[in-house]
PDB file of C-alpha atoms in Angstrom:
ATOM      1  CA  MET A   1     -69.338  45.629  88.900  1.00  0.00           C
ATOM      2  CA  GLN A   2     -66.049  43.700  89.139  1.00  0.00           C
ATOM      3  CA  PRO A   3     -64.826  41.401  86.624  1.00  0.00           C
ATOM      4  CA  PRO A   4     -64.798  37.668  86.921  1.00  0.00           C
ATOM      5  CA  PRO A   5     -61.357  36.822  88.643  1.00  0.00           C
ATOM      6  CA  THR A   6     -60.949  34.484  85.753  1.00  0.00           C
ATOM      7  CA  GLN A   7     -61.647  37.403  83.066  1.00  0.00           C
ATOM      8  CA  ILE A   8     -58.868  38.817  85.656  1.00  0.00           C
ATOM      9  CA  ALA A   9     -56.386  36.132  85.305  1.00  0.00           C
ATOM     10  CA  ARG A  10     -56.508  36.244  81.362  1.00  0.00           C
ATOM     11  CA  TRP A  11     -56.307  39.988  81.588  1.00  0.00           C
ATOM     12  CA  ALA A  12     -53.051  39.183  83.461  1.00  0.00           C
ATOM     13  CA  GLY A  13     -51.412  35.910  81.351  1.00  0.00           C
ATOM     14  CA  CYS A  14     -52.260  38.828  78.047  1.00  0.00           C
ATOM     15  CA  TRP A  15     -50.753  41.584  79.124  1.00  0.00           C
ATOM     16  CA  GLN A  16     -47.353  39.395  80.545  1.00  0.00           C
ATOM     17  CA  SER A  17     -46.920  37.919  76.634  1.00  0.00           C
ATOM     18  CA  TRP A  18     -47.606  41.067  75.424  1.00  0.00           C
ATOM     19  CA  THR A  19     -44.557  42.331  78.087  1.00  0.00           C
ATOM     20  CA  ASN A  20     -42.669  39.525  77.256  1.00  0.00           C
ATOM     21  CA  ARG A  21     -42.720  39.977  73.385  1.00  0.00           C
ATOM     22  CA  ASP A  22     -42.094  43.625  73.351  1.00  0.00           C
ATOM     23  CA  TRP A  23     -38.786  42.849  75.200  1.00  0.00           C
ATOM     24  CA  LEU A  24     -37.520  40.194  72.788  1.00  0.00           C
ATOM     25  CA  GLN A  25     -38.634  42.626  69.775  1.00  0.00           C
ATOM     26  CA  THR A  26     -36.609  45.015  71.376  1.00  0.00           C
ATOM     27  CA  LEU A  27     -33.849  43.054  72.428  1.00  0.00           C
ATOM     28  CA  LEU A  28     -33.636  41.930  67.982  1.00  0.00           C
ATOM     29  CA  LEU A  29     -34.049  45.882  67.415  1.00  0.00           C
ATOM     30  CA  CYS A  30     -31.121  46.640  69.755  1.00  0.00           C
ATOM     31  CA  TRP A  31     -29.115  43.821  68.556  1.00  0.00           C
ATOM     32  CA  TRP A  32     -29.911  45.099  64.145  1.00  0.00           C
ATOM     33  CA  GLU A  33     -28.476  48.287  65.110  1.00  0.00           C
ATOM     34  CA  THR A  34     -25.127  47.147  66.259  1.00  0.00           C
ATOM     35  CA  MET A  35     -24.977  45.492  62.525  1.00  0.00           C
ATOM     36  CA  THR A  36     -23.777  46.968  59.853  1.00  0.00           C
ATOM     37  CA  PHE A  37     -27.062  46.962  56.327  1.00  0.00           C
ATOM     38  CA  PRO A  38     -26.764  48.580  52.781  1.00  0.00           C
ATOM     39  CA  PRO A  39     -28.261  52.005  53.297  1.00  0.00           C
ATOM     40  CA  VAL A  40     -31.576  49.812  51.247  1.00  0.00           C
ATOM     41  CA  LEU A  41     -31.732  47.586  53.858  1.00  0.00           C
ATOM     42  CA  ASN A  42     -31.591  50.213  56.729  1.00  0.00           C
ATOM     43  CA  PHE A  43     -35.447  50.506  57.569  1.00  0.00           C
ATOM     44  CA  ALA A  44     -37.913  48.872  59.992  1.00  0.00           C
ATOM     45  CA  VAL A  45     -41.480  47.807  60.346  1.00  0.00           C
ATOM     46  CA  ALA A  46     -43.495  46.630  62.678  1.00  0.00           C
ATOM     47  CA  CYS A  47     -47.379  45.582  63.208  1.00  0.00           C
ATOM     48  CA  ALA A  48     -49.259  43.033  64.638  1.00  0.00           C
ATOM     49  CA  LEU A  49     -51.641  40.843  62.623  1.00  0.00           C
ATOM     50  CA  ILE A  50     -54.357  40.788  64.676  1.00  0.00           C
ATOM     51  CA  GLY A  51     -56.197  43.261  67.944  1.00  0.00           C
ATOM     52  CA  TRP A  52     -57.606  40.913  70.603  1.00  0.00           C
ATOM     53  CA  SER A  53     -60.542  41.421  72.595  1.00  0.00           C
ATOM     54  CA  LEU A  54     -60.314  41.329  76.249  1.00  0.00           C
ATOM     55  CA  GLY A  55     -64.089  40.621  76.811  1.00  0.00           C
ATOM     56  CA  GLU A  56     -65.532  43.463  74.849  1.00  0.00           C
ATOM     57  CA  HIS A  57     -68.953  42.592  74.082  1.00  0.00           C
ATOM     58  CA  GLN A  58     -68.591  39.855  75.465  1.00  0.00           C
ATOM     59  CA  GLU A  59     -66.291  38.336  72.687  1.00  0.00           C
ATOM     60  CA  TRP A  60     -62.231  36.615  73.634  1.00  0.00           C
ATOM     61  CA  ALA A  61     -59.754  36.433  71.161  1.00  0.00           C
ATOM     62  CA  LYS A  62     -59.601  37.809  67.475  1.00  0.00           C
ATOM     63  CA  TYR A  63     -62.796  35.929  66.318  1.00  0.00           C
ATOM     64  CA  SER A  64     -64.895  39.468  65.501  1.00  0.00           C
ATOM     65  CA  ASN A  65     -65.055  41.857  63.083  1.00  0.00           C
ATOM     66  CA  PHE A  66     -64.951  44.801  65.199  1.00  0.00           C
ATOM     67  CA  GLU A  67     -62.295  47.625  65.361  1.00  0.00           C
ATOM     68  CA  VAL A  68     -60.956  45.995  68.269  1.00  0.00           C
ATOM     69  CA  ALA A  69     -60.038  42.880  66.794  1.00  0.00           C
ATOM     70  CA  THR A  70     -59.245  44.282  63.378  1.00  0.00           C
ATOM     71  CA  ARG A  71     -57.155  47.468  64.173  1.00  0.00           C
ATOM     72  CA  VAL A  72     -52.935  46.549  64.574  1.00  0.00           C
ATOM     73  CA  PRO A  73     -50.250  48.949  65.628  1.00  0.00           C
ATOM     74  CA  LEU A  74     -48.308  49.567  62.868  1.00  0.00           C
ATOM     75  CA  ILE A  75     -44.469  51.611  63.231  1.00  0.00           C
ATOM     76  CA  VAL A  76     -42.581  52.524  60.407  1.00  0.00           C
ATOM     77  CA  TYR A  77     -38.886  53.087  60.978  1.00  0.00           C
ATOM     78  CA  ILE A  78     -36.844  54.735  57.603  1.00  0.00           C
ATOM     79  CA  PRO A  79     -33.842  56.695  58.608  1.00  0.00           C
ATOM     80  CA  GLY A  80     -33.461  60.106  56.907  1.00  0.00           C
ATOM     81  CA  VAL A  81     -37.039  59.987  56.642  1.00  0.00           C
ATOM     82  CA  THR A  82     -38.736  59.350  59.709  1.00  0.00           C
ATOM     83  CA  HIS A  83     -35.431  60.529  61.739  1.00  0.00           C
ATOM     84  CA  GLN A  84     -32.613  61.925  61.146  1.00  0.00           C
ATOM     85  CA  PRO A  85     -29.887  59.639  62.528  1.00  0.00           C
ATOM     86  CA  SER A  86     -26.206  61.515  64.035  1.00  0.00           C
ATOM     87  CA  ALA A  87     -23.271  59.140  64.813  1.00  0.00           C
ATOM     88  CA  ALA A  88     -24.383  58.661  68.629  1.00  0.00           C
ATOM     89  CA  ASP A  89     -27.053  58.408  68.283  1.00  0.00           C
ATOM     90  CA  SER A  90     -29.185  54.793  69.299  1.00  0.00           C
ATOM     91  CA  ILE A  91     -32.894  54.602  67.995  1.00  0.00           C
ATOM     92  CA  PHE A  92     -34.074  51.251  69.891  1.00  0.00           C
ATOM     93  CA  THR A  93     -34.158  52.115  73.526  1.00  0.00           C
ATOM     94  CA  TYR A  94     -33.680  48.541  75.475  1.00  0.00           C
ATOM     95  CA  ILE A  95     -35.448  49.027  78.745  1.00  0.00           C
ATOM     96  CA  ASP A  96     -36.215  46.201  80.811  1.00  0.00           C
ATOM     97  CA  VAL A  97     -39.041  46.923  82.546  1.00  0.00           C
ATOM     98  CA  LEU A  98     -38.779  43.716  85.209  1.00  0.00           C
ATOM     99  CA  GLU A  99     -35.995  45.645  86.256  1.00  0.00           C
ATOM    100  CA  LEU A 100     -37.434  48.830  86.623  1.00  0.00           C
ATOM    101  CA  HIS A 101     -40.649  47.206  88.509  1.00  0.00           C
ATOM    102  CA  LYS A 102     -37.891  45.774  90.985  1.00  0.00           C
ATOM    103  CA  GLN A 103     -35.822  49.493  91.641  1.00  0.00           C
ATOM    104  CA  LYS A 104     -39.484  51.184  92.088  1.00  0.00           C
ATOM    105  CA  MET A 105     -40.461  48.355  94.991  1.00  0.00           C
ATOM    106  CA  LEU A 106     -36.821  48.787  96.429  1.00  0.00           C
ATOM    107  CA  GLU A 107     -37.790  52.614  96.350  1.00  0.00           C
ATOM    108  CA  ASP A 108     -41.155  52.623  97.832  1.00  0.00           C
ATOM    109  CA  ASN A 109     -39.565  50.173 100.521  1.00  0.00           C
ATOM    110  CA  SER A 110     -43.145  47.986  99.985  1.00  0.00           C
ATOM    111  CA  VAL A 111     -41.553  44.896  99.146  1.00  0.00           C
ATOM    112  CA  ASN A 112     -39.105  42.678 100.578  1.00  0.00           C
ATOM    113  CA  LEU A 113     -37.258  41.412  97.295  1.00  0.00           C
ATOM    114  CA  PRO A 114     -36.006  37.946  97.391  1.00  0.00           C
ATOM    115  CA  SER A 115     -31.989  37.437  98.233  1.00  0.00           C
ATOM    116  CA  GLY A 116     -29.537  38.161  95.453  1.00  0.00           C
ATOM    117  CA  THR A 117     -31.907  41.081  93.296  1.00  0.00           C
ATOM    118  CA  GLY A 118     -30.879  44.040  94.862  1.00  0.00           C
ATOM    119  CA  GLU A 119     -27.810  44.511  92.716  1.00  0.00           C
ATOM    120  CA  ASN A 120     -29.709  44.140  89.591  1.00  0.00           C
ATOM    121  CA  ALA A 121     -32.513  45.671  90.665  1.00  0.00           C
ATOM    122  CA  THR A 122     -30.115  48.894  90.345  1.00  0.00           C
ATOM    123  CA  SER A 123     -28.520  48.401  87.048  1.00  0.00           C
ATOM    124  CA  GLU A 124     -28.778  51.014  84.626  1.00  0.00           C
ATOM    125  CA  LYS A 125     -31.818  51.605  83.313  1.00  0.00           C
ATOM    126  CA  ASN A 126     -31.327  52.546  79.588  1.00  0.00           C
ATOM    127  CA  SER A 127     -28.680  49.595  78.514  1.00  0.00           C
ATOM    128  CA  CYS A 128     -28.653  46.747  76.491  1.00  0.00           C
ATOM    129  CA  ASN A 129     -25.776  45.470  78.605  1.00  0.00           C
ATOM    130  CA  ILE A 130     -28.014  43.094  79.741  1.00  0.00           C
ATOM    131  CA  ALA A 131     -29.014  41.967  76.242  1.00  0.00           C
ATOM    132  CA  GLY A 132     -24.505  41.064  75.911  1.00  0.00           C
ATOM    133  CA  LEU A 133     -25.189  44.082  73.017  1.00  0.00           C
ATOM    134  CA  SER A 134     -23.757  47.668  72.947  1.00  0.00           C
ATOM    135  CA  ALA A 135     -25.510  50.346  75.515  1.00  0.00           C
ATOM    136  CA  CYS A 136     -28.430  51.589  74.083  1.00  0.00           C
ATOM    137  CA  TYR A 137     -29.309  55.170  74.796  1.00  0.00           C
ATOM    138  CA  ARG A 138     -32.365  57.494  75.038  1.00  0.00           C
ATOM    139  CA  GLN A 139     -34.455  57.885  71.723  1.00  0.00           C
ATOM    140  CA  THR A 140     -33.991  61.001  69.788  1.00  0.00           C
ATOM    141  CA  LEU A 141     -37.233  60.813  67.704  1.00  0.00           C
ATOM    142  CA  PRO A 142     -39.247  63.697  67.950  1.00  0.00           C
ATOM    143  CA  ASP A 143     -41.318  63.796  70.904  1.00  0.00           C
ATOM    144  CA  ASN A 144     -44.826  62.539  69.520  1.00  0.00           C
ATOM    145  CA  GLY A 145     -43.046  61.241  66.839  1.00  0.00           C
ATOM    146  CA  TYR A 146     -45.005  61.431  63.411  1.00  0.00           C
ATOM    147  CA  GLU A 147     -48.656  60.079  62.964  1.00  0.00           C
ATOM    148  CA  THR A 148     -51.447  59.871  60.831  1.00  0.00           C
ATOM    149  CA  ASN A 149     -55.227  59.169  60.842  1.00  0.00           C
ATOM    150  CA  ALA A 150     -54.753  57.807  56.663  1.00  0.00           C
ATOM    151  CA  LEU A 151     -56.519  54.169  56.472  1.00  0.00           C
ATOM    152  CA  VAL A 152     -54.192  51.411  56.054  1.00  0.00           C
ATOM    153  CA  GLU A 153     -54.249  47.680  55.806  1.00  0.00           C
ATOM    154  CA  LEU A 154     -51.689  44.603  56.575  1.00  0.00           C
ATOM    155  CA  VAL A 155     -51.610  44.137  52.939  1.00  0.00           C
ATOM    156  CA  ASP A 156     -50.228  47.536  52.226  1.00  0.00           C
ATOM    157  CA  ILE A 157     -47.336  46.340  53.984  1.00  0.00           C
ATOM    158  CA  PHE A 158     -45.924  44.244  51.203  1.00  0.00           C
ATOM    159  CA  PRO A 159     -45.858  47.264  48.319  1.00  0.00           C
ATOM    160  CA  THR A 160     -44.841  49.491  50.798  1.00  0.00           C
ATOM    161  CA  LEU A 161     -41.431  47.693  51.887  1.00  0.00           C
ATOM    162  CA  ALA A 162     -41.103  47.181  47.867  1.00  0.00           C
ATOM    163  CA  GLU A 163     -41.181  50.605  47.277  1.00  0.00           C
ATOM    164  CA  ILE A 164     -38.810  51.843  50.221  1.00  0.00           C
ATOM    165  CA  ALA A 165     -36.309  48.849  49.185  1.00  0.00           C
ATOM    166  CA  ASN A 166     -36.421  50.717  45.492  1.00  0.00           C
ATOM    167  CA  LEU A 167     -37.534  47.074  44.213  1.00  0.00           C
ATOM    168  CA  LYS A 168     -40.451  47.277  41.672  1.00  0.00           C
ATOM    169  CA  VAL A 169     -43.738  47.591  43.412  1.00  0.00           C
ATOM    170  CA  PRO A 170     -46.047  44.156  42.688  1.00  0.00           C
ATOM    171  CA  SER A 171     -49.113  45.215  40.327  1.00  0.00           C
ATOM    172  CA  THR A 172     -52.654  44.942  41.648  1.00  0.00           C
ATOM    173  CA  CYS A 173     -53.973  41.520  41.342  1.00  0.00           C
ATOM    174  CA  PRO A 174     -56.724  40.532  39.253  1.00  0.00           C
ATOM    175  CA  MET A 175     -60.451  39.299  39.922  1.00  0.00           C
ATOM    176  CA  ASN A 176     -58.519  35.540  39.450  1.00  0.00           C
ATOM    177  CA  SER A 177     -55.195  35.865  40.179  1.00  0.00           C
ATOM    178  CA  SER A 178     -54.962  31.793  40.409  1.00  0.00           C
ATOM    179  CA  LYS A 179     -51.752  32.085  37.292  1.00  0.00           C
ATOM    180  CA  VAL A 180     -50.862  35.165  38.401  1.00  0.00           C
ATOM    181  CA  GLU A 181     -46.719  34.249  39.822  1.00  0.00           C
ATOM    182  CA  LEU A 182     -46.751  37.581  42.190  1.00  0.00           C
ATOM    183  CA  CYS A 183     -49.406  40.485  42.308  1.00  0.00           C
ATOM    184  CA  THR A 184     -50.916  42.131  45.640  1.00  0.00           C
ATOM    185  CA  GLU A 185     -54.048  43.893  46.642  1.00  0.00           C
ATOM    186  CA  GLY A 186     -52.287  46.234  48.512  1.00  0.00           C
ATOM    187  CA  SER A 187     -51.219  49.678  48.020  1.00  0.00           C
ATOM    188  CA  SER A 188     -47.584  51.667  49.473  1.00  0.00           C
ATOM    189  CA  PHE A 189     -48.123  54.259  51.670  1.00  0.00           C
ATOM    190  CA  VAL A 190     -44.997  55.618  51.147  1.00  0.00           C
ATOM    191  CA  PRO A 191     -47.230  58.805  50.043  1.00  0.00           C
ATOM    192  CA  VAL A 192     -48.378  59.021  53.483  1.00  0.00           C
ATOM    193  CA  ILE A 193     -45.093  58.614  54.994  1.00  0.00           C
ATOM    194  CA  MET A 194     -43.778  61.299  53.078  1.00  0.00           C
ATOM    195  CA  ASN A 195     -46.710  63.825  53.448  1.00  0.00           C
ATOM    196  CA  ILE A 196     -46.225  63.509  57.372  1.00  0.00           C
ATOM    197  CA  THR A 197     -42.614  63.435  57.362  1.00  0.00           C
ATOM    198  CA  GLY A 198     -42.228  66.636  55.145  1.00  0.00           C
ATOM    199  CA  ASP A 199     -41.404  70.160  56.178  1.00  0.00           C
ATOM    200  CA  SER A 200     -44.908  71.035  56.175  1.00  0.00           C
ATOM    201  CA  PRO A 201     -47.610  68.504  56.877  1.00  0.00           C
ATOM    202  CA  ARG A 202     -50.851  68.461  55.034  1.00  0.00           C
ATOM    203  CA  THR A 203     -53.795  66.856  54.321  1.00  0.00           C
ATOM    204  CA  LEU A 204     -53.310  64.124  51.778  1.00  0.00           C
ATOM    205  CA  ALA A 205     -55.226  64.768  48.309  1.00  0.00           C
ATOM    206  CA  SER A 206     -56.425  61.473  47.709  1.00  0.00           C
ATOM    207  CA  TRP A 207     -55.669  58.140  49.949  1.00  0.00           C
ATOM    208  CA  LYS A 208     -57.966  54.723  50.525  1.00  0.00           C
ATOM    209  CA  PRO A 209     -61.394  56.040  51.583  1.00  0.00           C
ATOM    210  CA  ALA A 210     -61.813  52.296  53.246  1.00  0.00           C
ATOM    211  CA  VAL A 211     -60.364  49.412  54.441  1.00  0.00           C
ATOM    212  CA  PHE A 212     -61.812  45.794  54.424  1.00  0.00           C
ATOM    213  CA  SER A 213     -61.785  42.916  56.726  1.00  0.00           C
ATOM    214  CA  GLN A 214     -64.123  39.861  56.735  1.00  0.00           C
ATOM    215  CA  TYR A 215     -65.250  36.993  59.079  1.00  0.00           C
ATOM    216  CA  PRO A 216     -67.453  33.421  59.190  1.00  0.00           C
ATOM    217  CA  ARG A 217     -69.679  32.557  61.286  1.00  0.00           C
ATOM    218  CA  PRO A 218     -71.936  29.149  60.775  1.00  0.00           C
ATOM    219  CA  SER A 219     -75.073  30.302  62.192  1.00  0.00           C
ATOM    220  CA  VAL A 220     -77.213  33.480  63.240  1.00  0.00           C
ATOM    221  CA  ILE A 221     -77.350  31.791  66.679  1.00  0.00           C
ATOM    222  CA  PRO A 222     -74.119  31.005  68.660  1.00  0.00           C
ATOM    223  CA  GLN A 223     -72.956  27.428  68.308  1.00  0.00           C
ATOM    224  CA  MET A 224     -70.301  25.767  70.344  1.00  0.00           C
ATOM    225  CA  HIS A 225     -67.813  26.125  66.920  1.00  0.00           C
ATOM    226  CA  SER A 226     -68.491  29.927  66.236  1.00  0.00           C
ATOM    227  CA  ASP A 227     -65.528  31.577  66.526  1.00  0.00           C
ATOM    228  CA  LEU A 228     -63.628  29.533  64.884  1.00  0.00           C
ATOM    229  CA  PRO A 229     -66.183  27.513  62.271  1.00  0.00           C
ATOM    230  CA  PRO A 230     -64.442  24.540  60.414  1.00  0.00           C
ATOM    231  CA  LEU A 231     -64.863  25.465  56.526  1.00  0.00           C
ATOM    232  CA  LYS A 232     -67.480  23.192  55.538  1.00  0.00           C
ATOM    233  CA  ALA A 233     -69.825  24.222  58.289  1.00  0.00           C
ATOM    234  CA  ILE A 234     -69.326  28.699  57.374  1.00  0.00           C
ATOM    235  CA  ARG A 235     -73.497  29.694  56.470  1.00  0.00           C
ATOM    236  CA  TYR A 236     -72.427  33.323  57.133  1.00  0.00           C
ATOM    237  CA  MET A 237     -69.936  35.769  56.221  1.00  0.00           C
ATOM    238  CA  GLY A 238     -69.289  39.147  57.872  1.00  0.00           C
ATOM    239  CA  TYR A 239     -67.780  42.246  55.427  1.00  0.00           C
ATOM    240  CA  SER A 240     -66.836  44.903  57.276  1.00  0.00           C
ATOM    241  CA  MET A 241     -65.906  47.941  56.292  1.00  0.00           C
ATOM    242  CA  ARG A 242     -63.713  51.464  57.839  1.00  0.00           C
ATOM    243  CA  THR A 243     -64.209  54.457  56.940  1.00  0.00           C
ATOM    244  CA  GLN A 244     -62.205  57.558  58.942  1.00  0.00           C
ATOM    245  CA  GLN A 245     -66.158  58.424  59.993  1.00  0.00           C
ATOM    246  CA  TYR A 246     -67.948  54.436  60.469  1.00  0.00           C
ATOM    247  CA  ARG A 247     -67.835  51.072  60.521  1.00  0.00           C
ATOM    248  CA  TYR A 248     -69.898  49.271  58.232  1.00  0.00           C
ATOM    249  CA  THR A 249     -70.665  45.303  58.249  1.00  0.00           C
ATOM    250  CA  GLU A 250     -73.238  43.047  56.361  1.00  0.00           C
ATOM    251  CA  TRP A 251     -73.301  39.622  57.457  1.00  0.00           C
ATOM    252  CA  VAL A 252     -75.164  38.016  54.411  1.00  0.00           C
ATOM    253  CA  ALA A 253     -75.140  34.467  53.206  1.00  0.00           C
ATOM    254  CA  PHE A 254     -71.987  32.143  51.909  1.00  0.00           C
ATOM    255  CA  ASN A 255     -71.541  29.750  50.134  1.00  0.00           C
ATOM    256  CA  ALA A 256     -68.423  27.456  51.180  1.00  0.00           C
ATOM    257  CA  GLU A 257     -68.146  25.050  48.334  1.00  0.00           C
ATOM    258  CA  THR A 258     -67.497  28.285  46.002  1.00  0.00           C
ATOM    259  CA  PHE A 259     -66.530  30.737  48.401  1.00  0.00           C
ATOM    260  CA  THR A 260     -69.360  33.055  47.288  1.00  0.00           C
ATOM    261  CA  PRO A 261     -71.469  35.709  48.793  1.00  0.00           C
ATOM    262  CA  ASN A 262     -75.154  36.277  48.570  1.00  0.00           C
ATOM    263  CA  PHE A 263     -75.885  39.797  49.040  1.00  0.00           C
ATOM    264  CA  ASP A 264     -79.142  39.463  48.253  1.00  0.00           C
ATOM    265  CA  SER A 265     -79.505  37.472  51.565  1.00  0.00           C
ATOM    266  CA  VAL A 266     -78.758  39.632  54.227  1.00  0.00           C
ATOM    267  CA  ALA A 267     -78.631  38.152  57.520  1.00  0.00           C
ATOM    268  CA  ALA A 268     -77.632  41.333  60.170  1.00  0.00           C
ATOM    269  CA  ARG A 269     -76.279  44.589  59.527  1.00  0.00           C
ATOM    270  CA  GLU A 270     -73.750  46.639  61.733  1.00  0.00           C
ATOM    271  CA  LEU A 271     -73.150  50.616  61.698  1.00  0.00           C
ATOM    272  CA  TYR A 272     -70.916  52.341  64.016  1.00  0.00           C
ATOM    273  CA  LEU A 273     -70.475  55.992  64.374  1.00  0.00           C
ATOM    274  CA  HIS A 274     -67.028  56.119  65.069  1.00  0.00           C
ATOM    275  CA  ASP A 275     -67.051  60.352  65.996  1.00  0.00           C
ATOM    276  CA  THR A 276     -69.081  59.627  69.156  1.00  0.00           C
ATOM    277  CA  ASP A 277     -68.814  55.678  69.701  1.00  0.00           C
ATOM    278  CA  TYR A 278     -65.205  54.566  68.939  1.00  0.00           C
ATOM    279  CA  LEU A 279     -65.305  51.815  70.805  1.00  0.00           C
ATOM    280  CA  GLU A 280     -68.422  50.626  68.307  1.00  0.00           C
ATOM    281  CA  ASP A 281     -71.097  49.454  71.484  1.00  0.00           C
ATOM    282  CA  HIS A 282     -73.788  50.967  69.680  1.00  0.00           C
ATOM    283  CA  ASN A 283     -75.041  49.670  66.344  1.00  0.00           C
ATOM    284  CA  VAL A 284     -77.579  52.138  64.842  1.00  0.00           C
ATOM    285  CA  ALA A 285     -77.792  50.063  61.351  1.00  0.00           C
ATOM    286  CA  GLY A 286     -81.709  49.721  62.087  1.00  0.00           C
ATOM    287  CA  LYS A 287     -82.812  53.412  62.994  1.00  0.00           C
ATOM    288  CA  MET A 288     -84.560  55.227  60.504  1.00  0.00           C
ATOM    289  CA  GLU A 289     -82.738  58.326  60.692  1.00  0.00           C
ATOM    290  CA  TYR A 290     -79.723  56.467  59.131  1.00  0.00           C
ATOM    291  CA  ASN A 291     -81.726  54.815  56.977  1.00  0.00           C
ATOM    292  CA  HIS A 292     -79.675  56.970  53.836  1.00  0.00           C
ATOM    293  CA  LEU A 293     -76.114  56.259  55.246  1.00  0.00           C
ATOM    294  CA  VAL A 294     -76.677  52.302  55.715  1.00  0.00           C
ATOM    295  CA  GLU A 295     -77.765  52.086  51.888  1.00  0.00           C
ATOM    296  CA  GLN A 296     -75.013  54.437  50.911  1.00  0.00           C
ATOM    297  CA  LEU A 297     -72.104  52.316  52.638  1.00  0.00           C
ATOM    298  CA  SER A 298     -74.202  49.508  51.628  1.00  0.00           C
ATOM    299  CA  GLN A 299     -73.072  50.506  48.261  1.00  0.00           C
ATOM    300  CA  GLN A 300     -69.414  51.244  48.667  1.00  0.00           C
ATOM    301  CA  LEU A 301     -68.751  47.843  50.730  1.00  0.00           C
ATOM    302  CA  ARG A 302     -70.123  45.946  47.960  1.00  0.00           C
ATOM    303  CA  LYS A 303     -68.093  47.853  45.176  1.00  0.00           C
ATOM    304  CA  GLY A 304     -65.187  46.335  47.669  1.00  0.00           C
ATOM    305  CA  TRP A 305     -61.580  47.079  47.964  1.00  0.00           C
ATOM    306  CA  ARG A 306     -60.723  47.221  44.123  1.00  0.00           C
ATOM    307  CA  ASN A 307     -63.060  50.252  44.958  1.00  0.00           C
ATOM    308  CA  ALA A 308     -60.614  51.976  47.252  1.00  0.00           C
ATOM    309  CA  LEU A 309     -57.643  51.845  45.775  1.00  0.00           C
ATOM    310  CA  PRO A 310     -55.918  55.583  45.700  1.00  0.00           C
ATOM    311  CA  PRO A 311     -55.567  56.825  42.159  1.00  0.00           C
ATOM    312  CA  VAL A 312     -51.837  55.948  40.560  1.00  0.00           C
TER     313      VAL A 312
END
């Protein structure tokens, strides 16, 4: 079944936006690479703030607890740890994708380009010169880089950067942190980085067993402002927990004046088995064979992120 034209246009618009963002980010990294910073500041972290739905689950944008909206890319570069640079290396490769596309069209003889584009279309494919910067050569990182399936949250970035920069890592926030000047709800994932970049990567002995997110709704029935309800209209909060194997979500009554959930009033549950349903298309929370699992995950969810912190 062919998607409607409006959805195809939205997809194209999103891809165009992301391509432009990637281009600007690469220019920034190429510039950063030409600068001389103290070693303690010579690292980089790239991530997104949110995911984005493009029609999955009949959802658009970021307003849900699904994996597609809550999972984001996270890339960390630490000289001497994630990569052993040499004097001739250029780590961040600038590639002008539009120029490459023009070159491909010329090679295929499939499109007549407007006059004046032919010269640009044959420009060097891996160069920062178009940005007024020194040449960028192909990266020499390991072919597949370093990857891990360890569960990490955006709140972990702050304490991680502090540890990488050899600064004091903020302490964990107390239950009432309103009068605390500086604290964190995250954990430094430097142990994860060191584990996978070592001579013999291994399974980390202990790390977070789960990560958490939440999103509000004004009603159990879709409303005009269901995606982005104002604070006073919030009646339900969806608390979601992601483990290595499952995503479990409970939609519970929520008091928007006291900012407190009522877990005794559960409007709905969601359970997705990531081993067989990574797209989260089949909610099995209501199936009898998963009753015991739902009970276990419900207890784990209600204990919250504090119970999922890795050992100090």
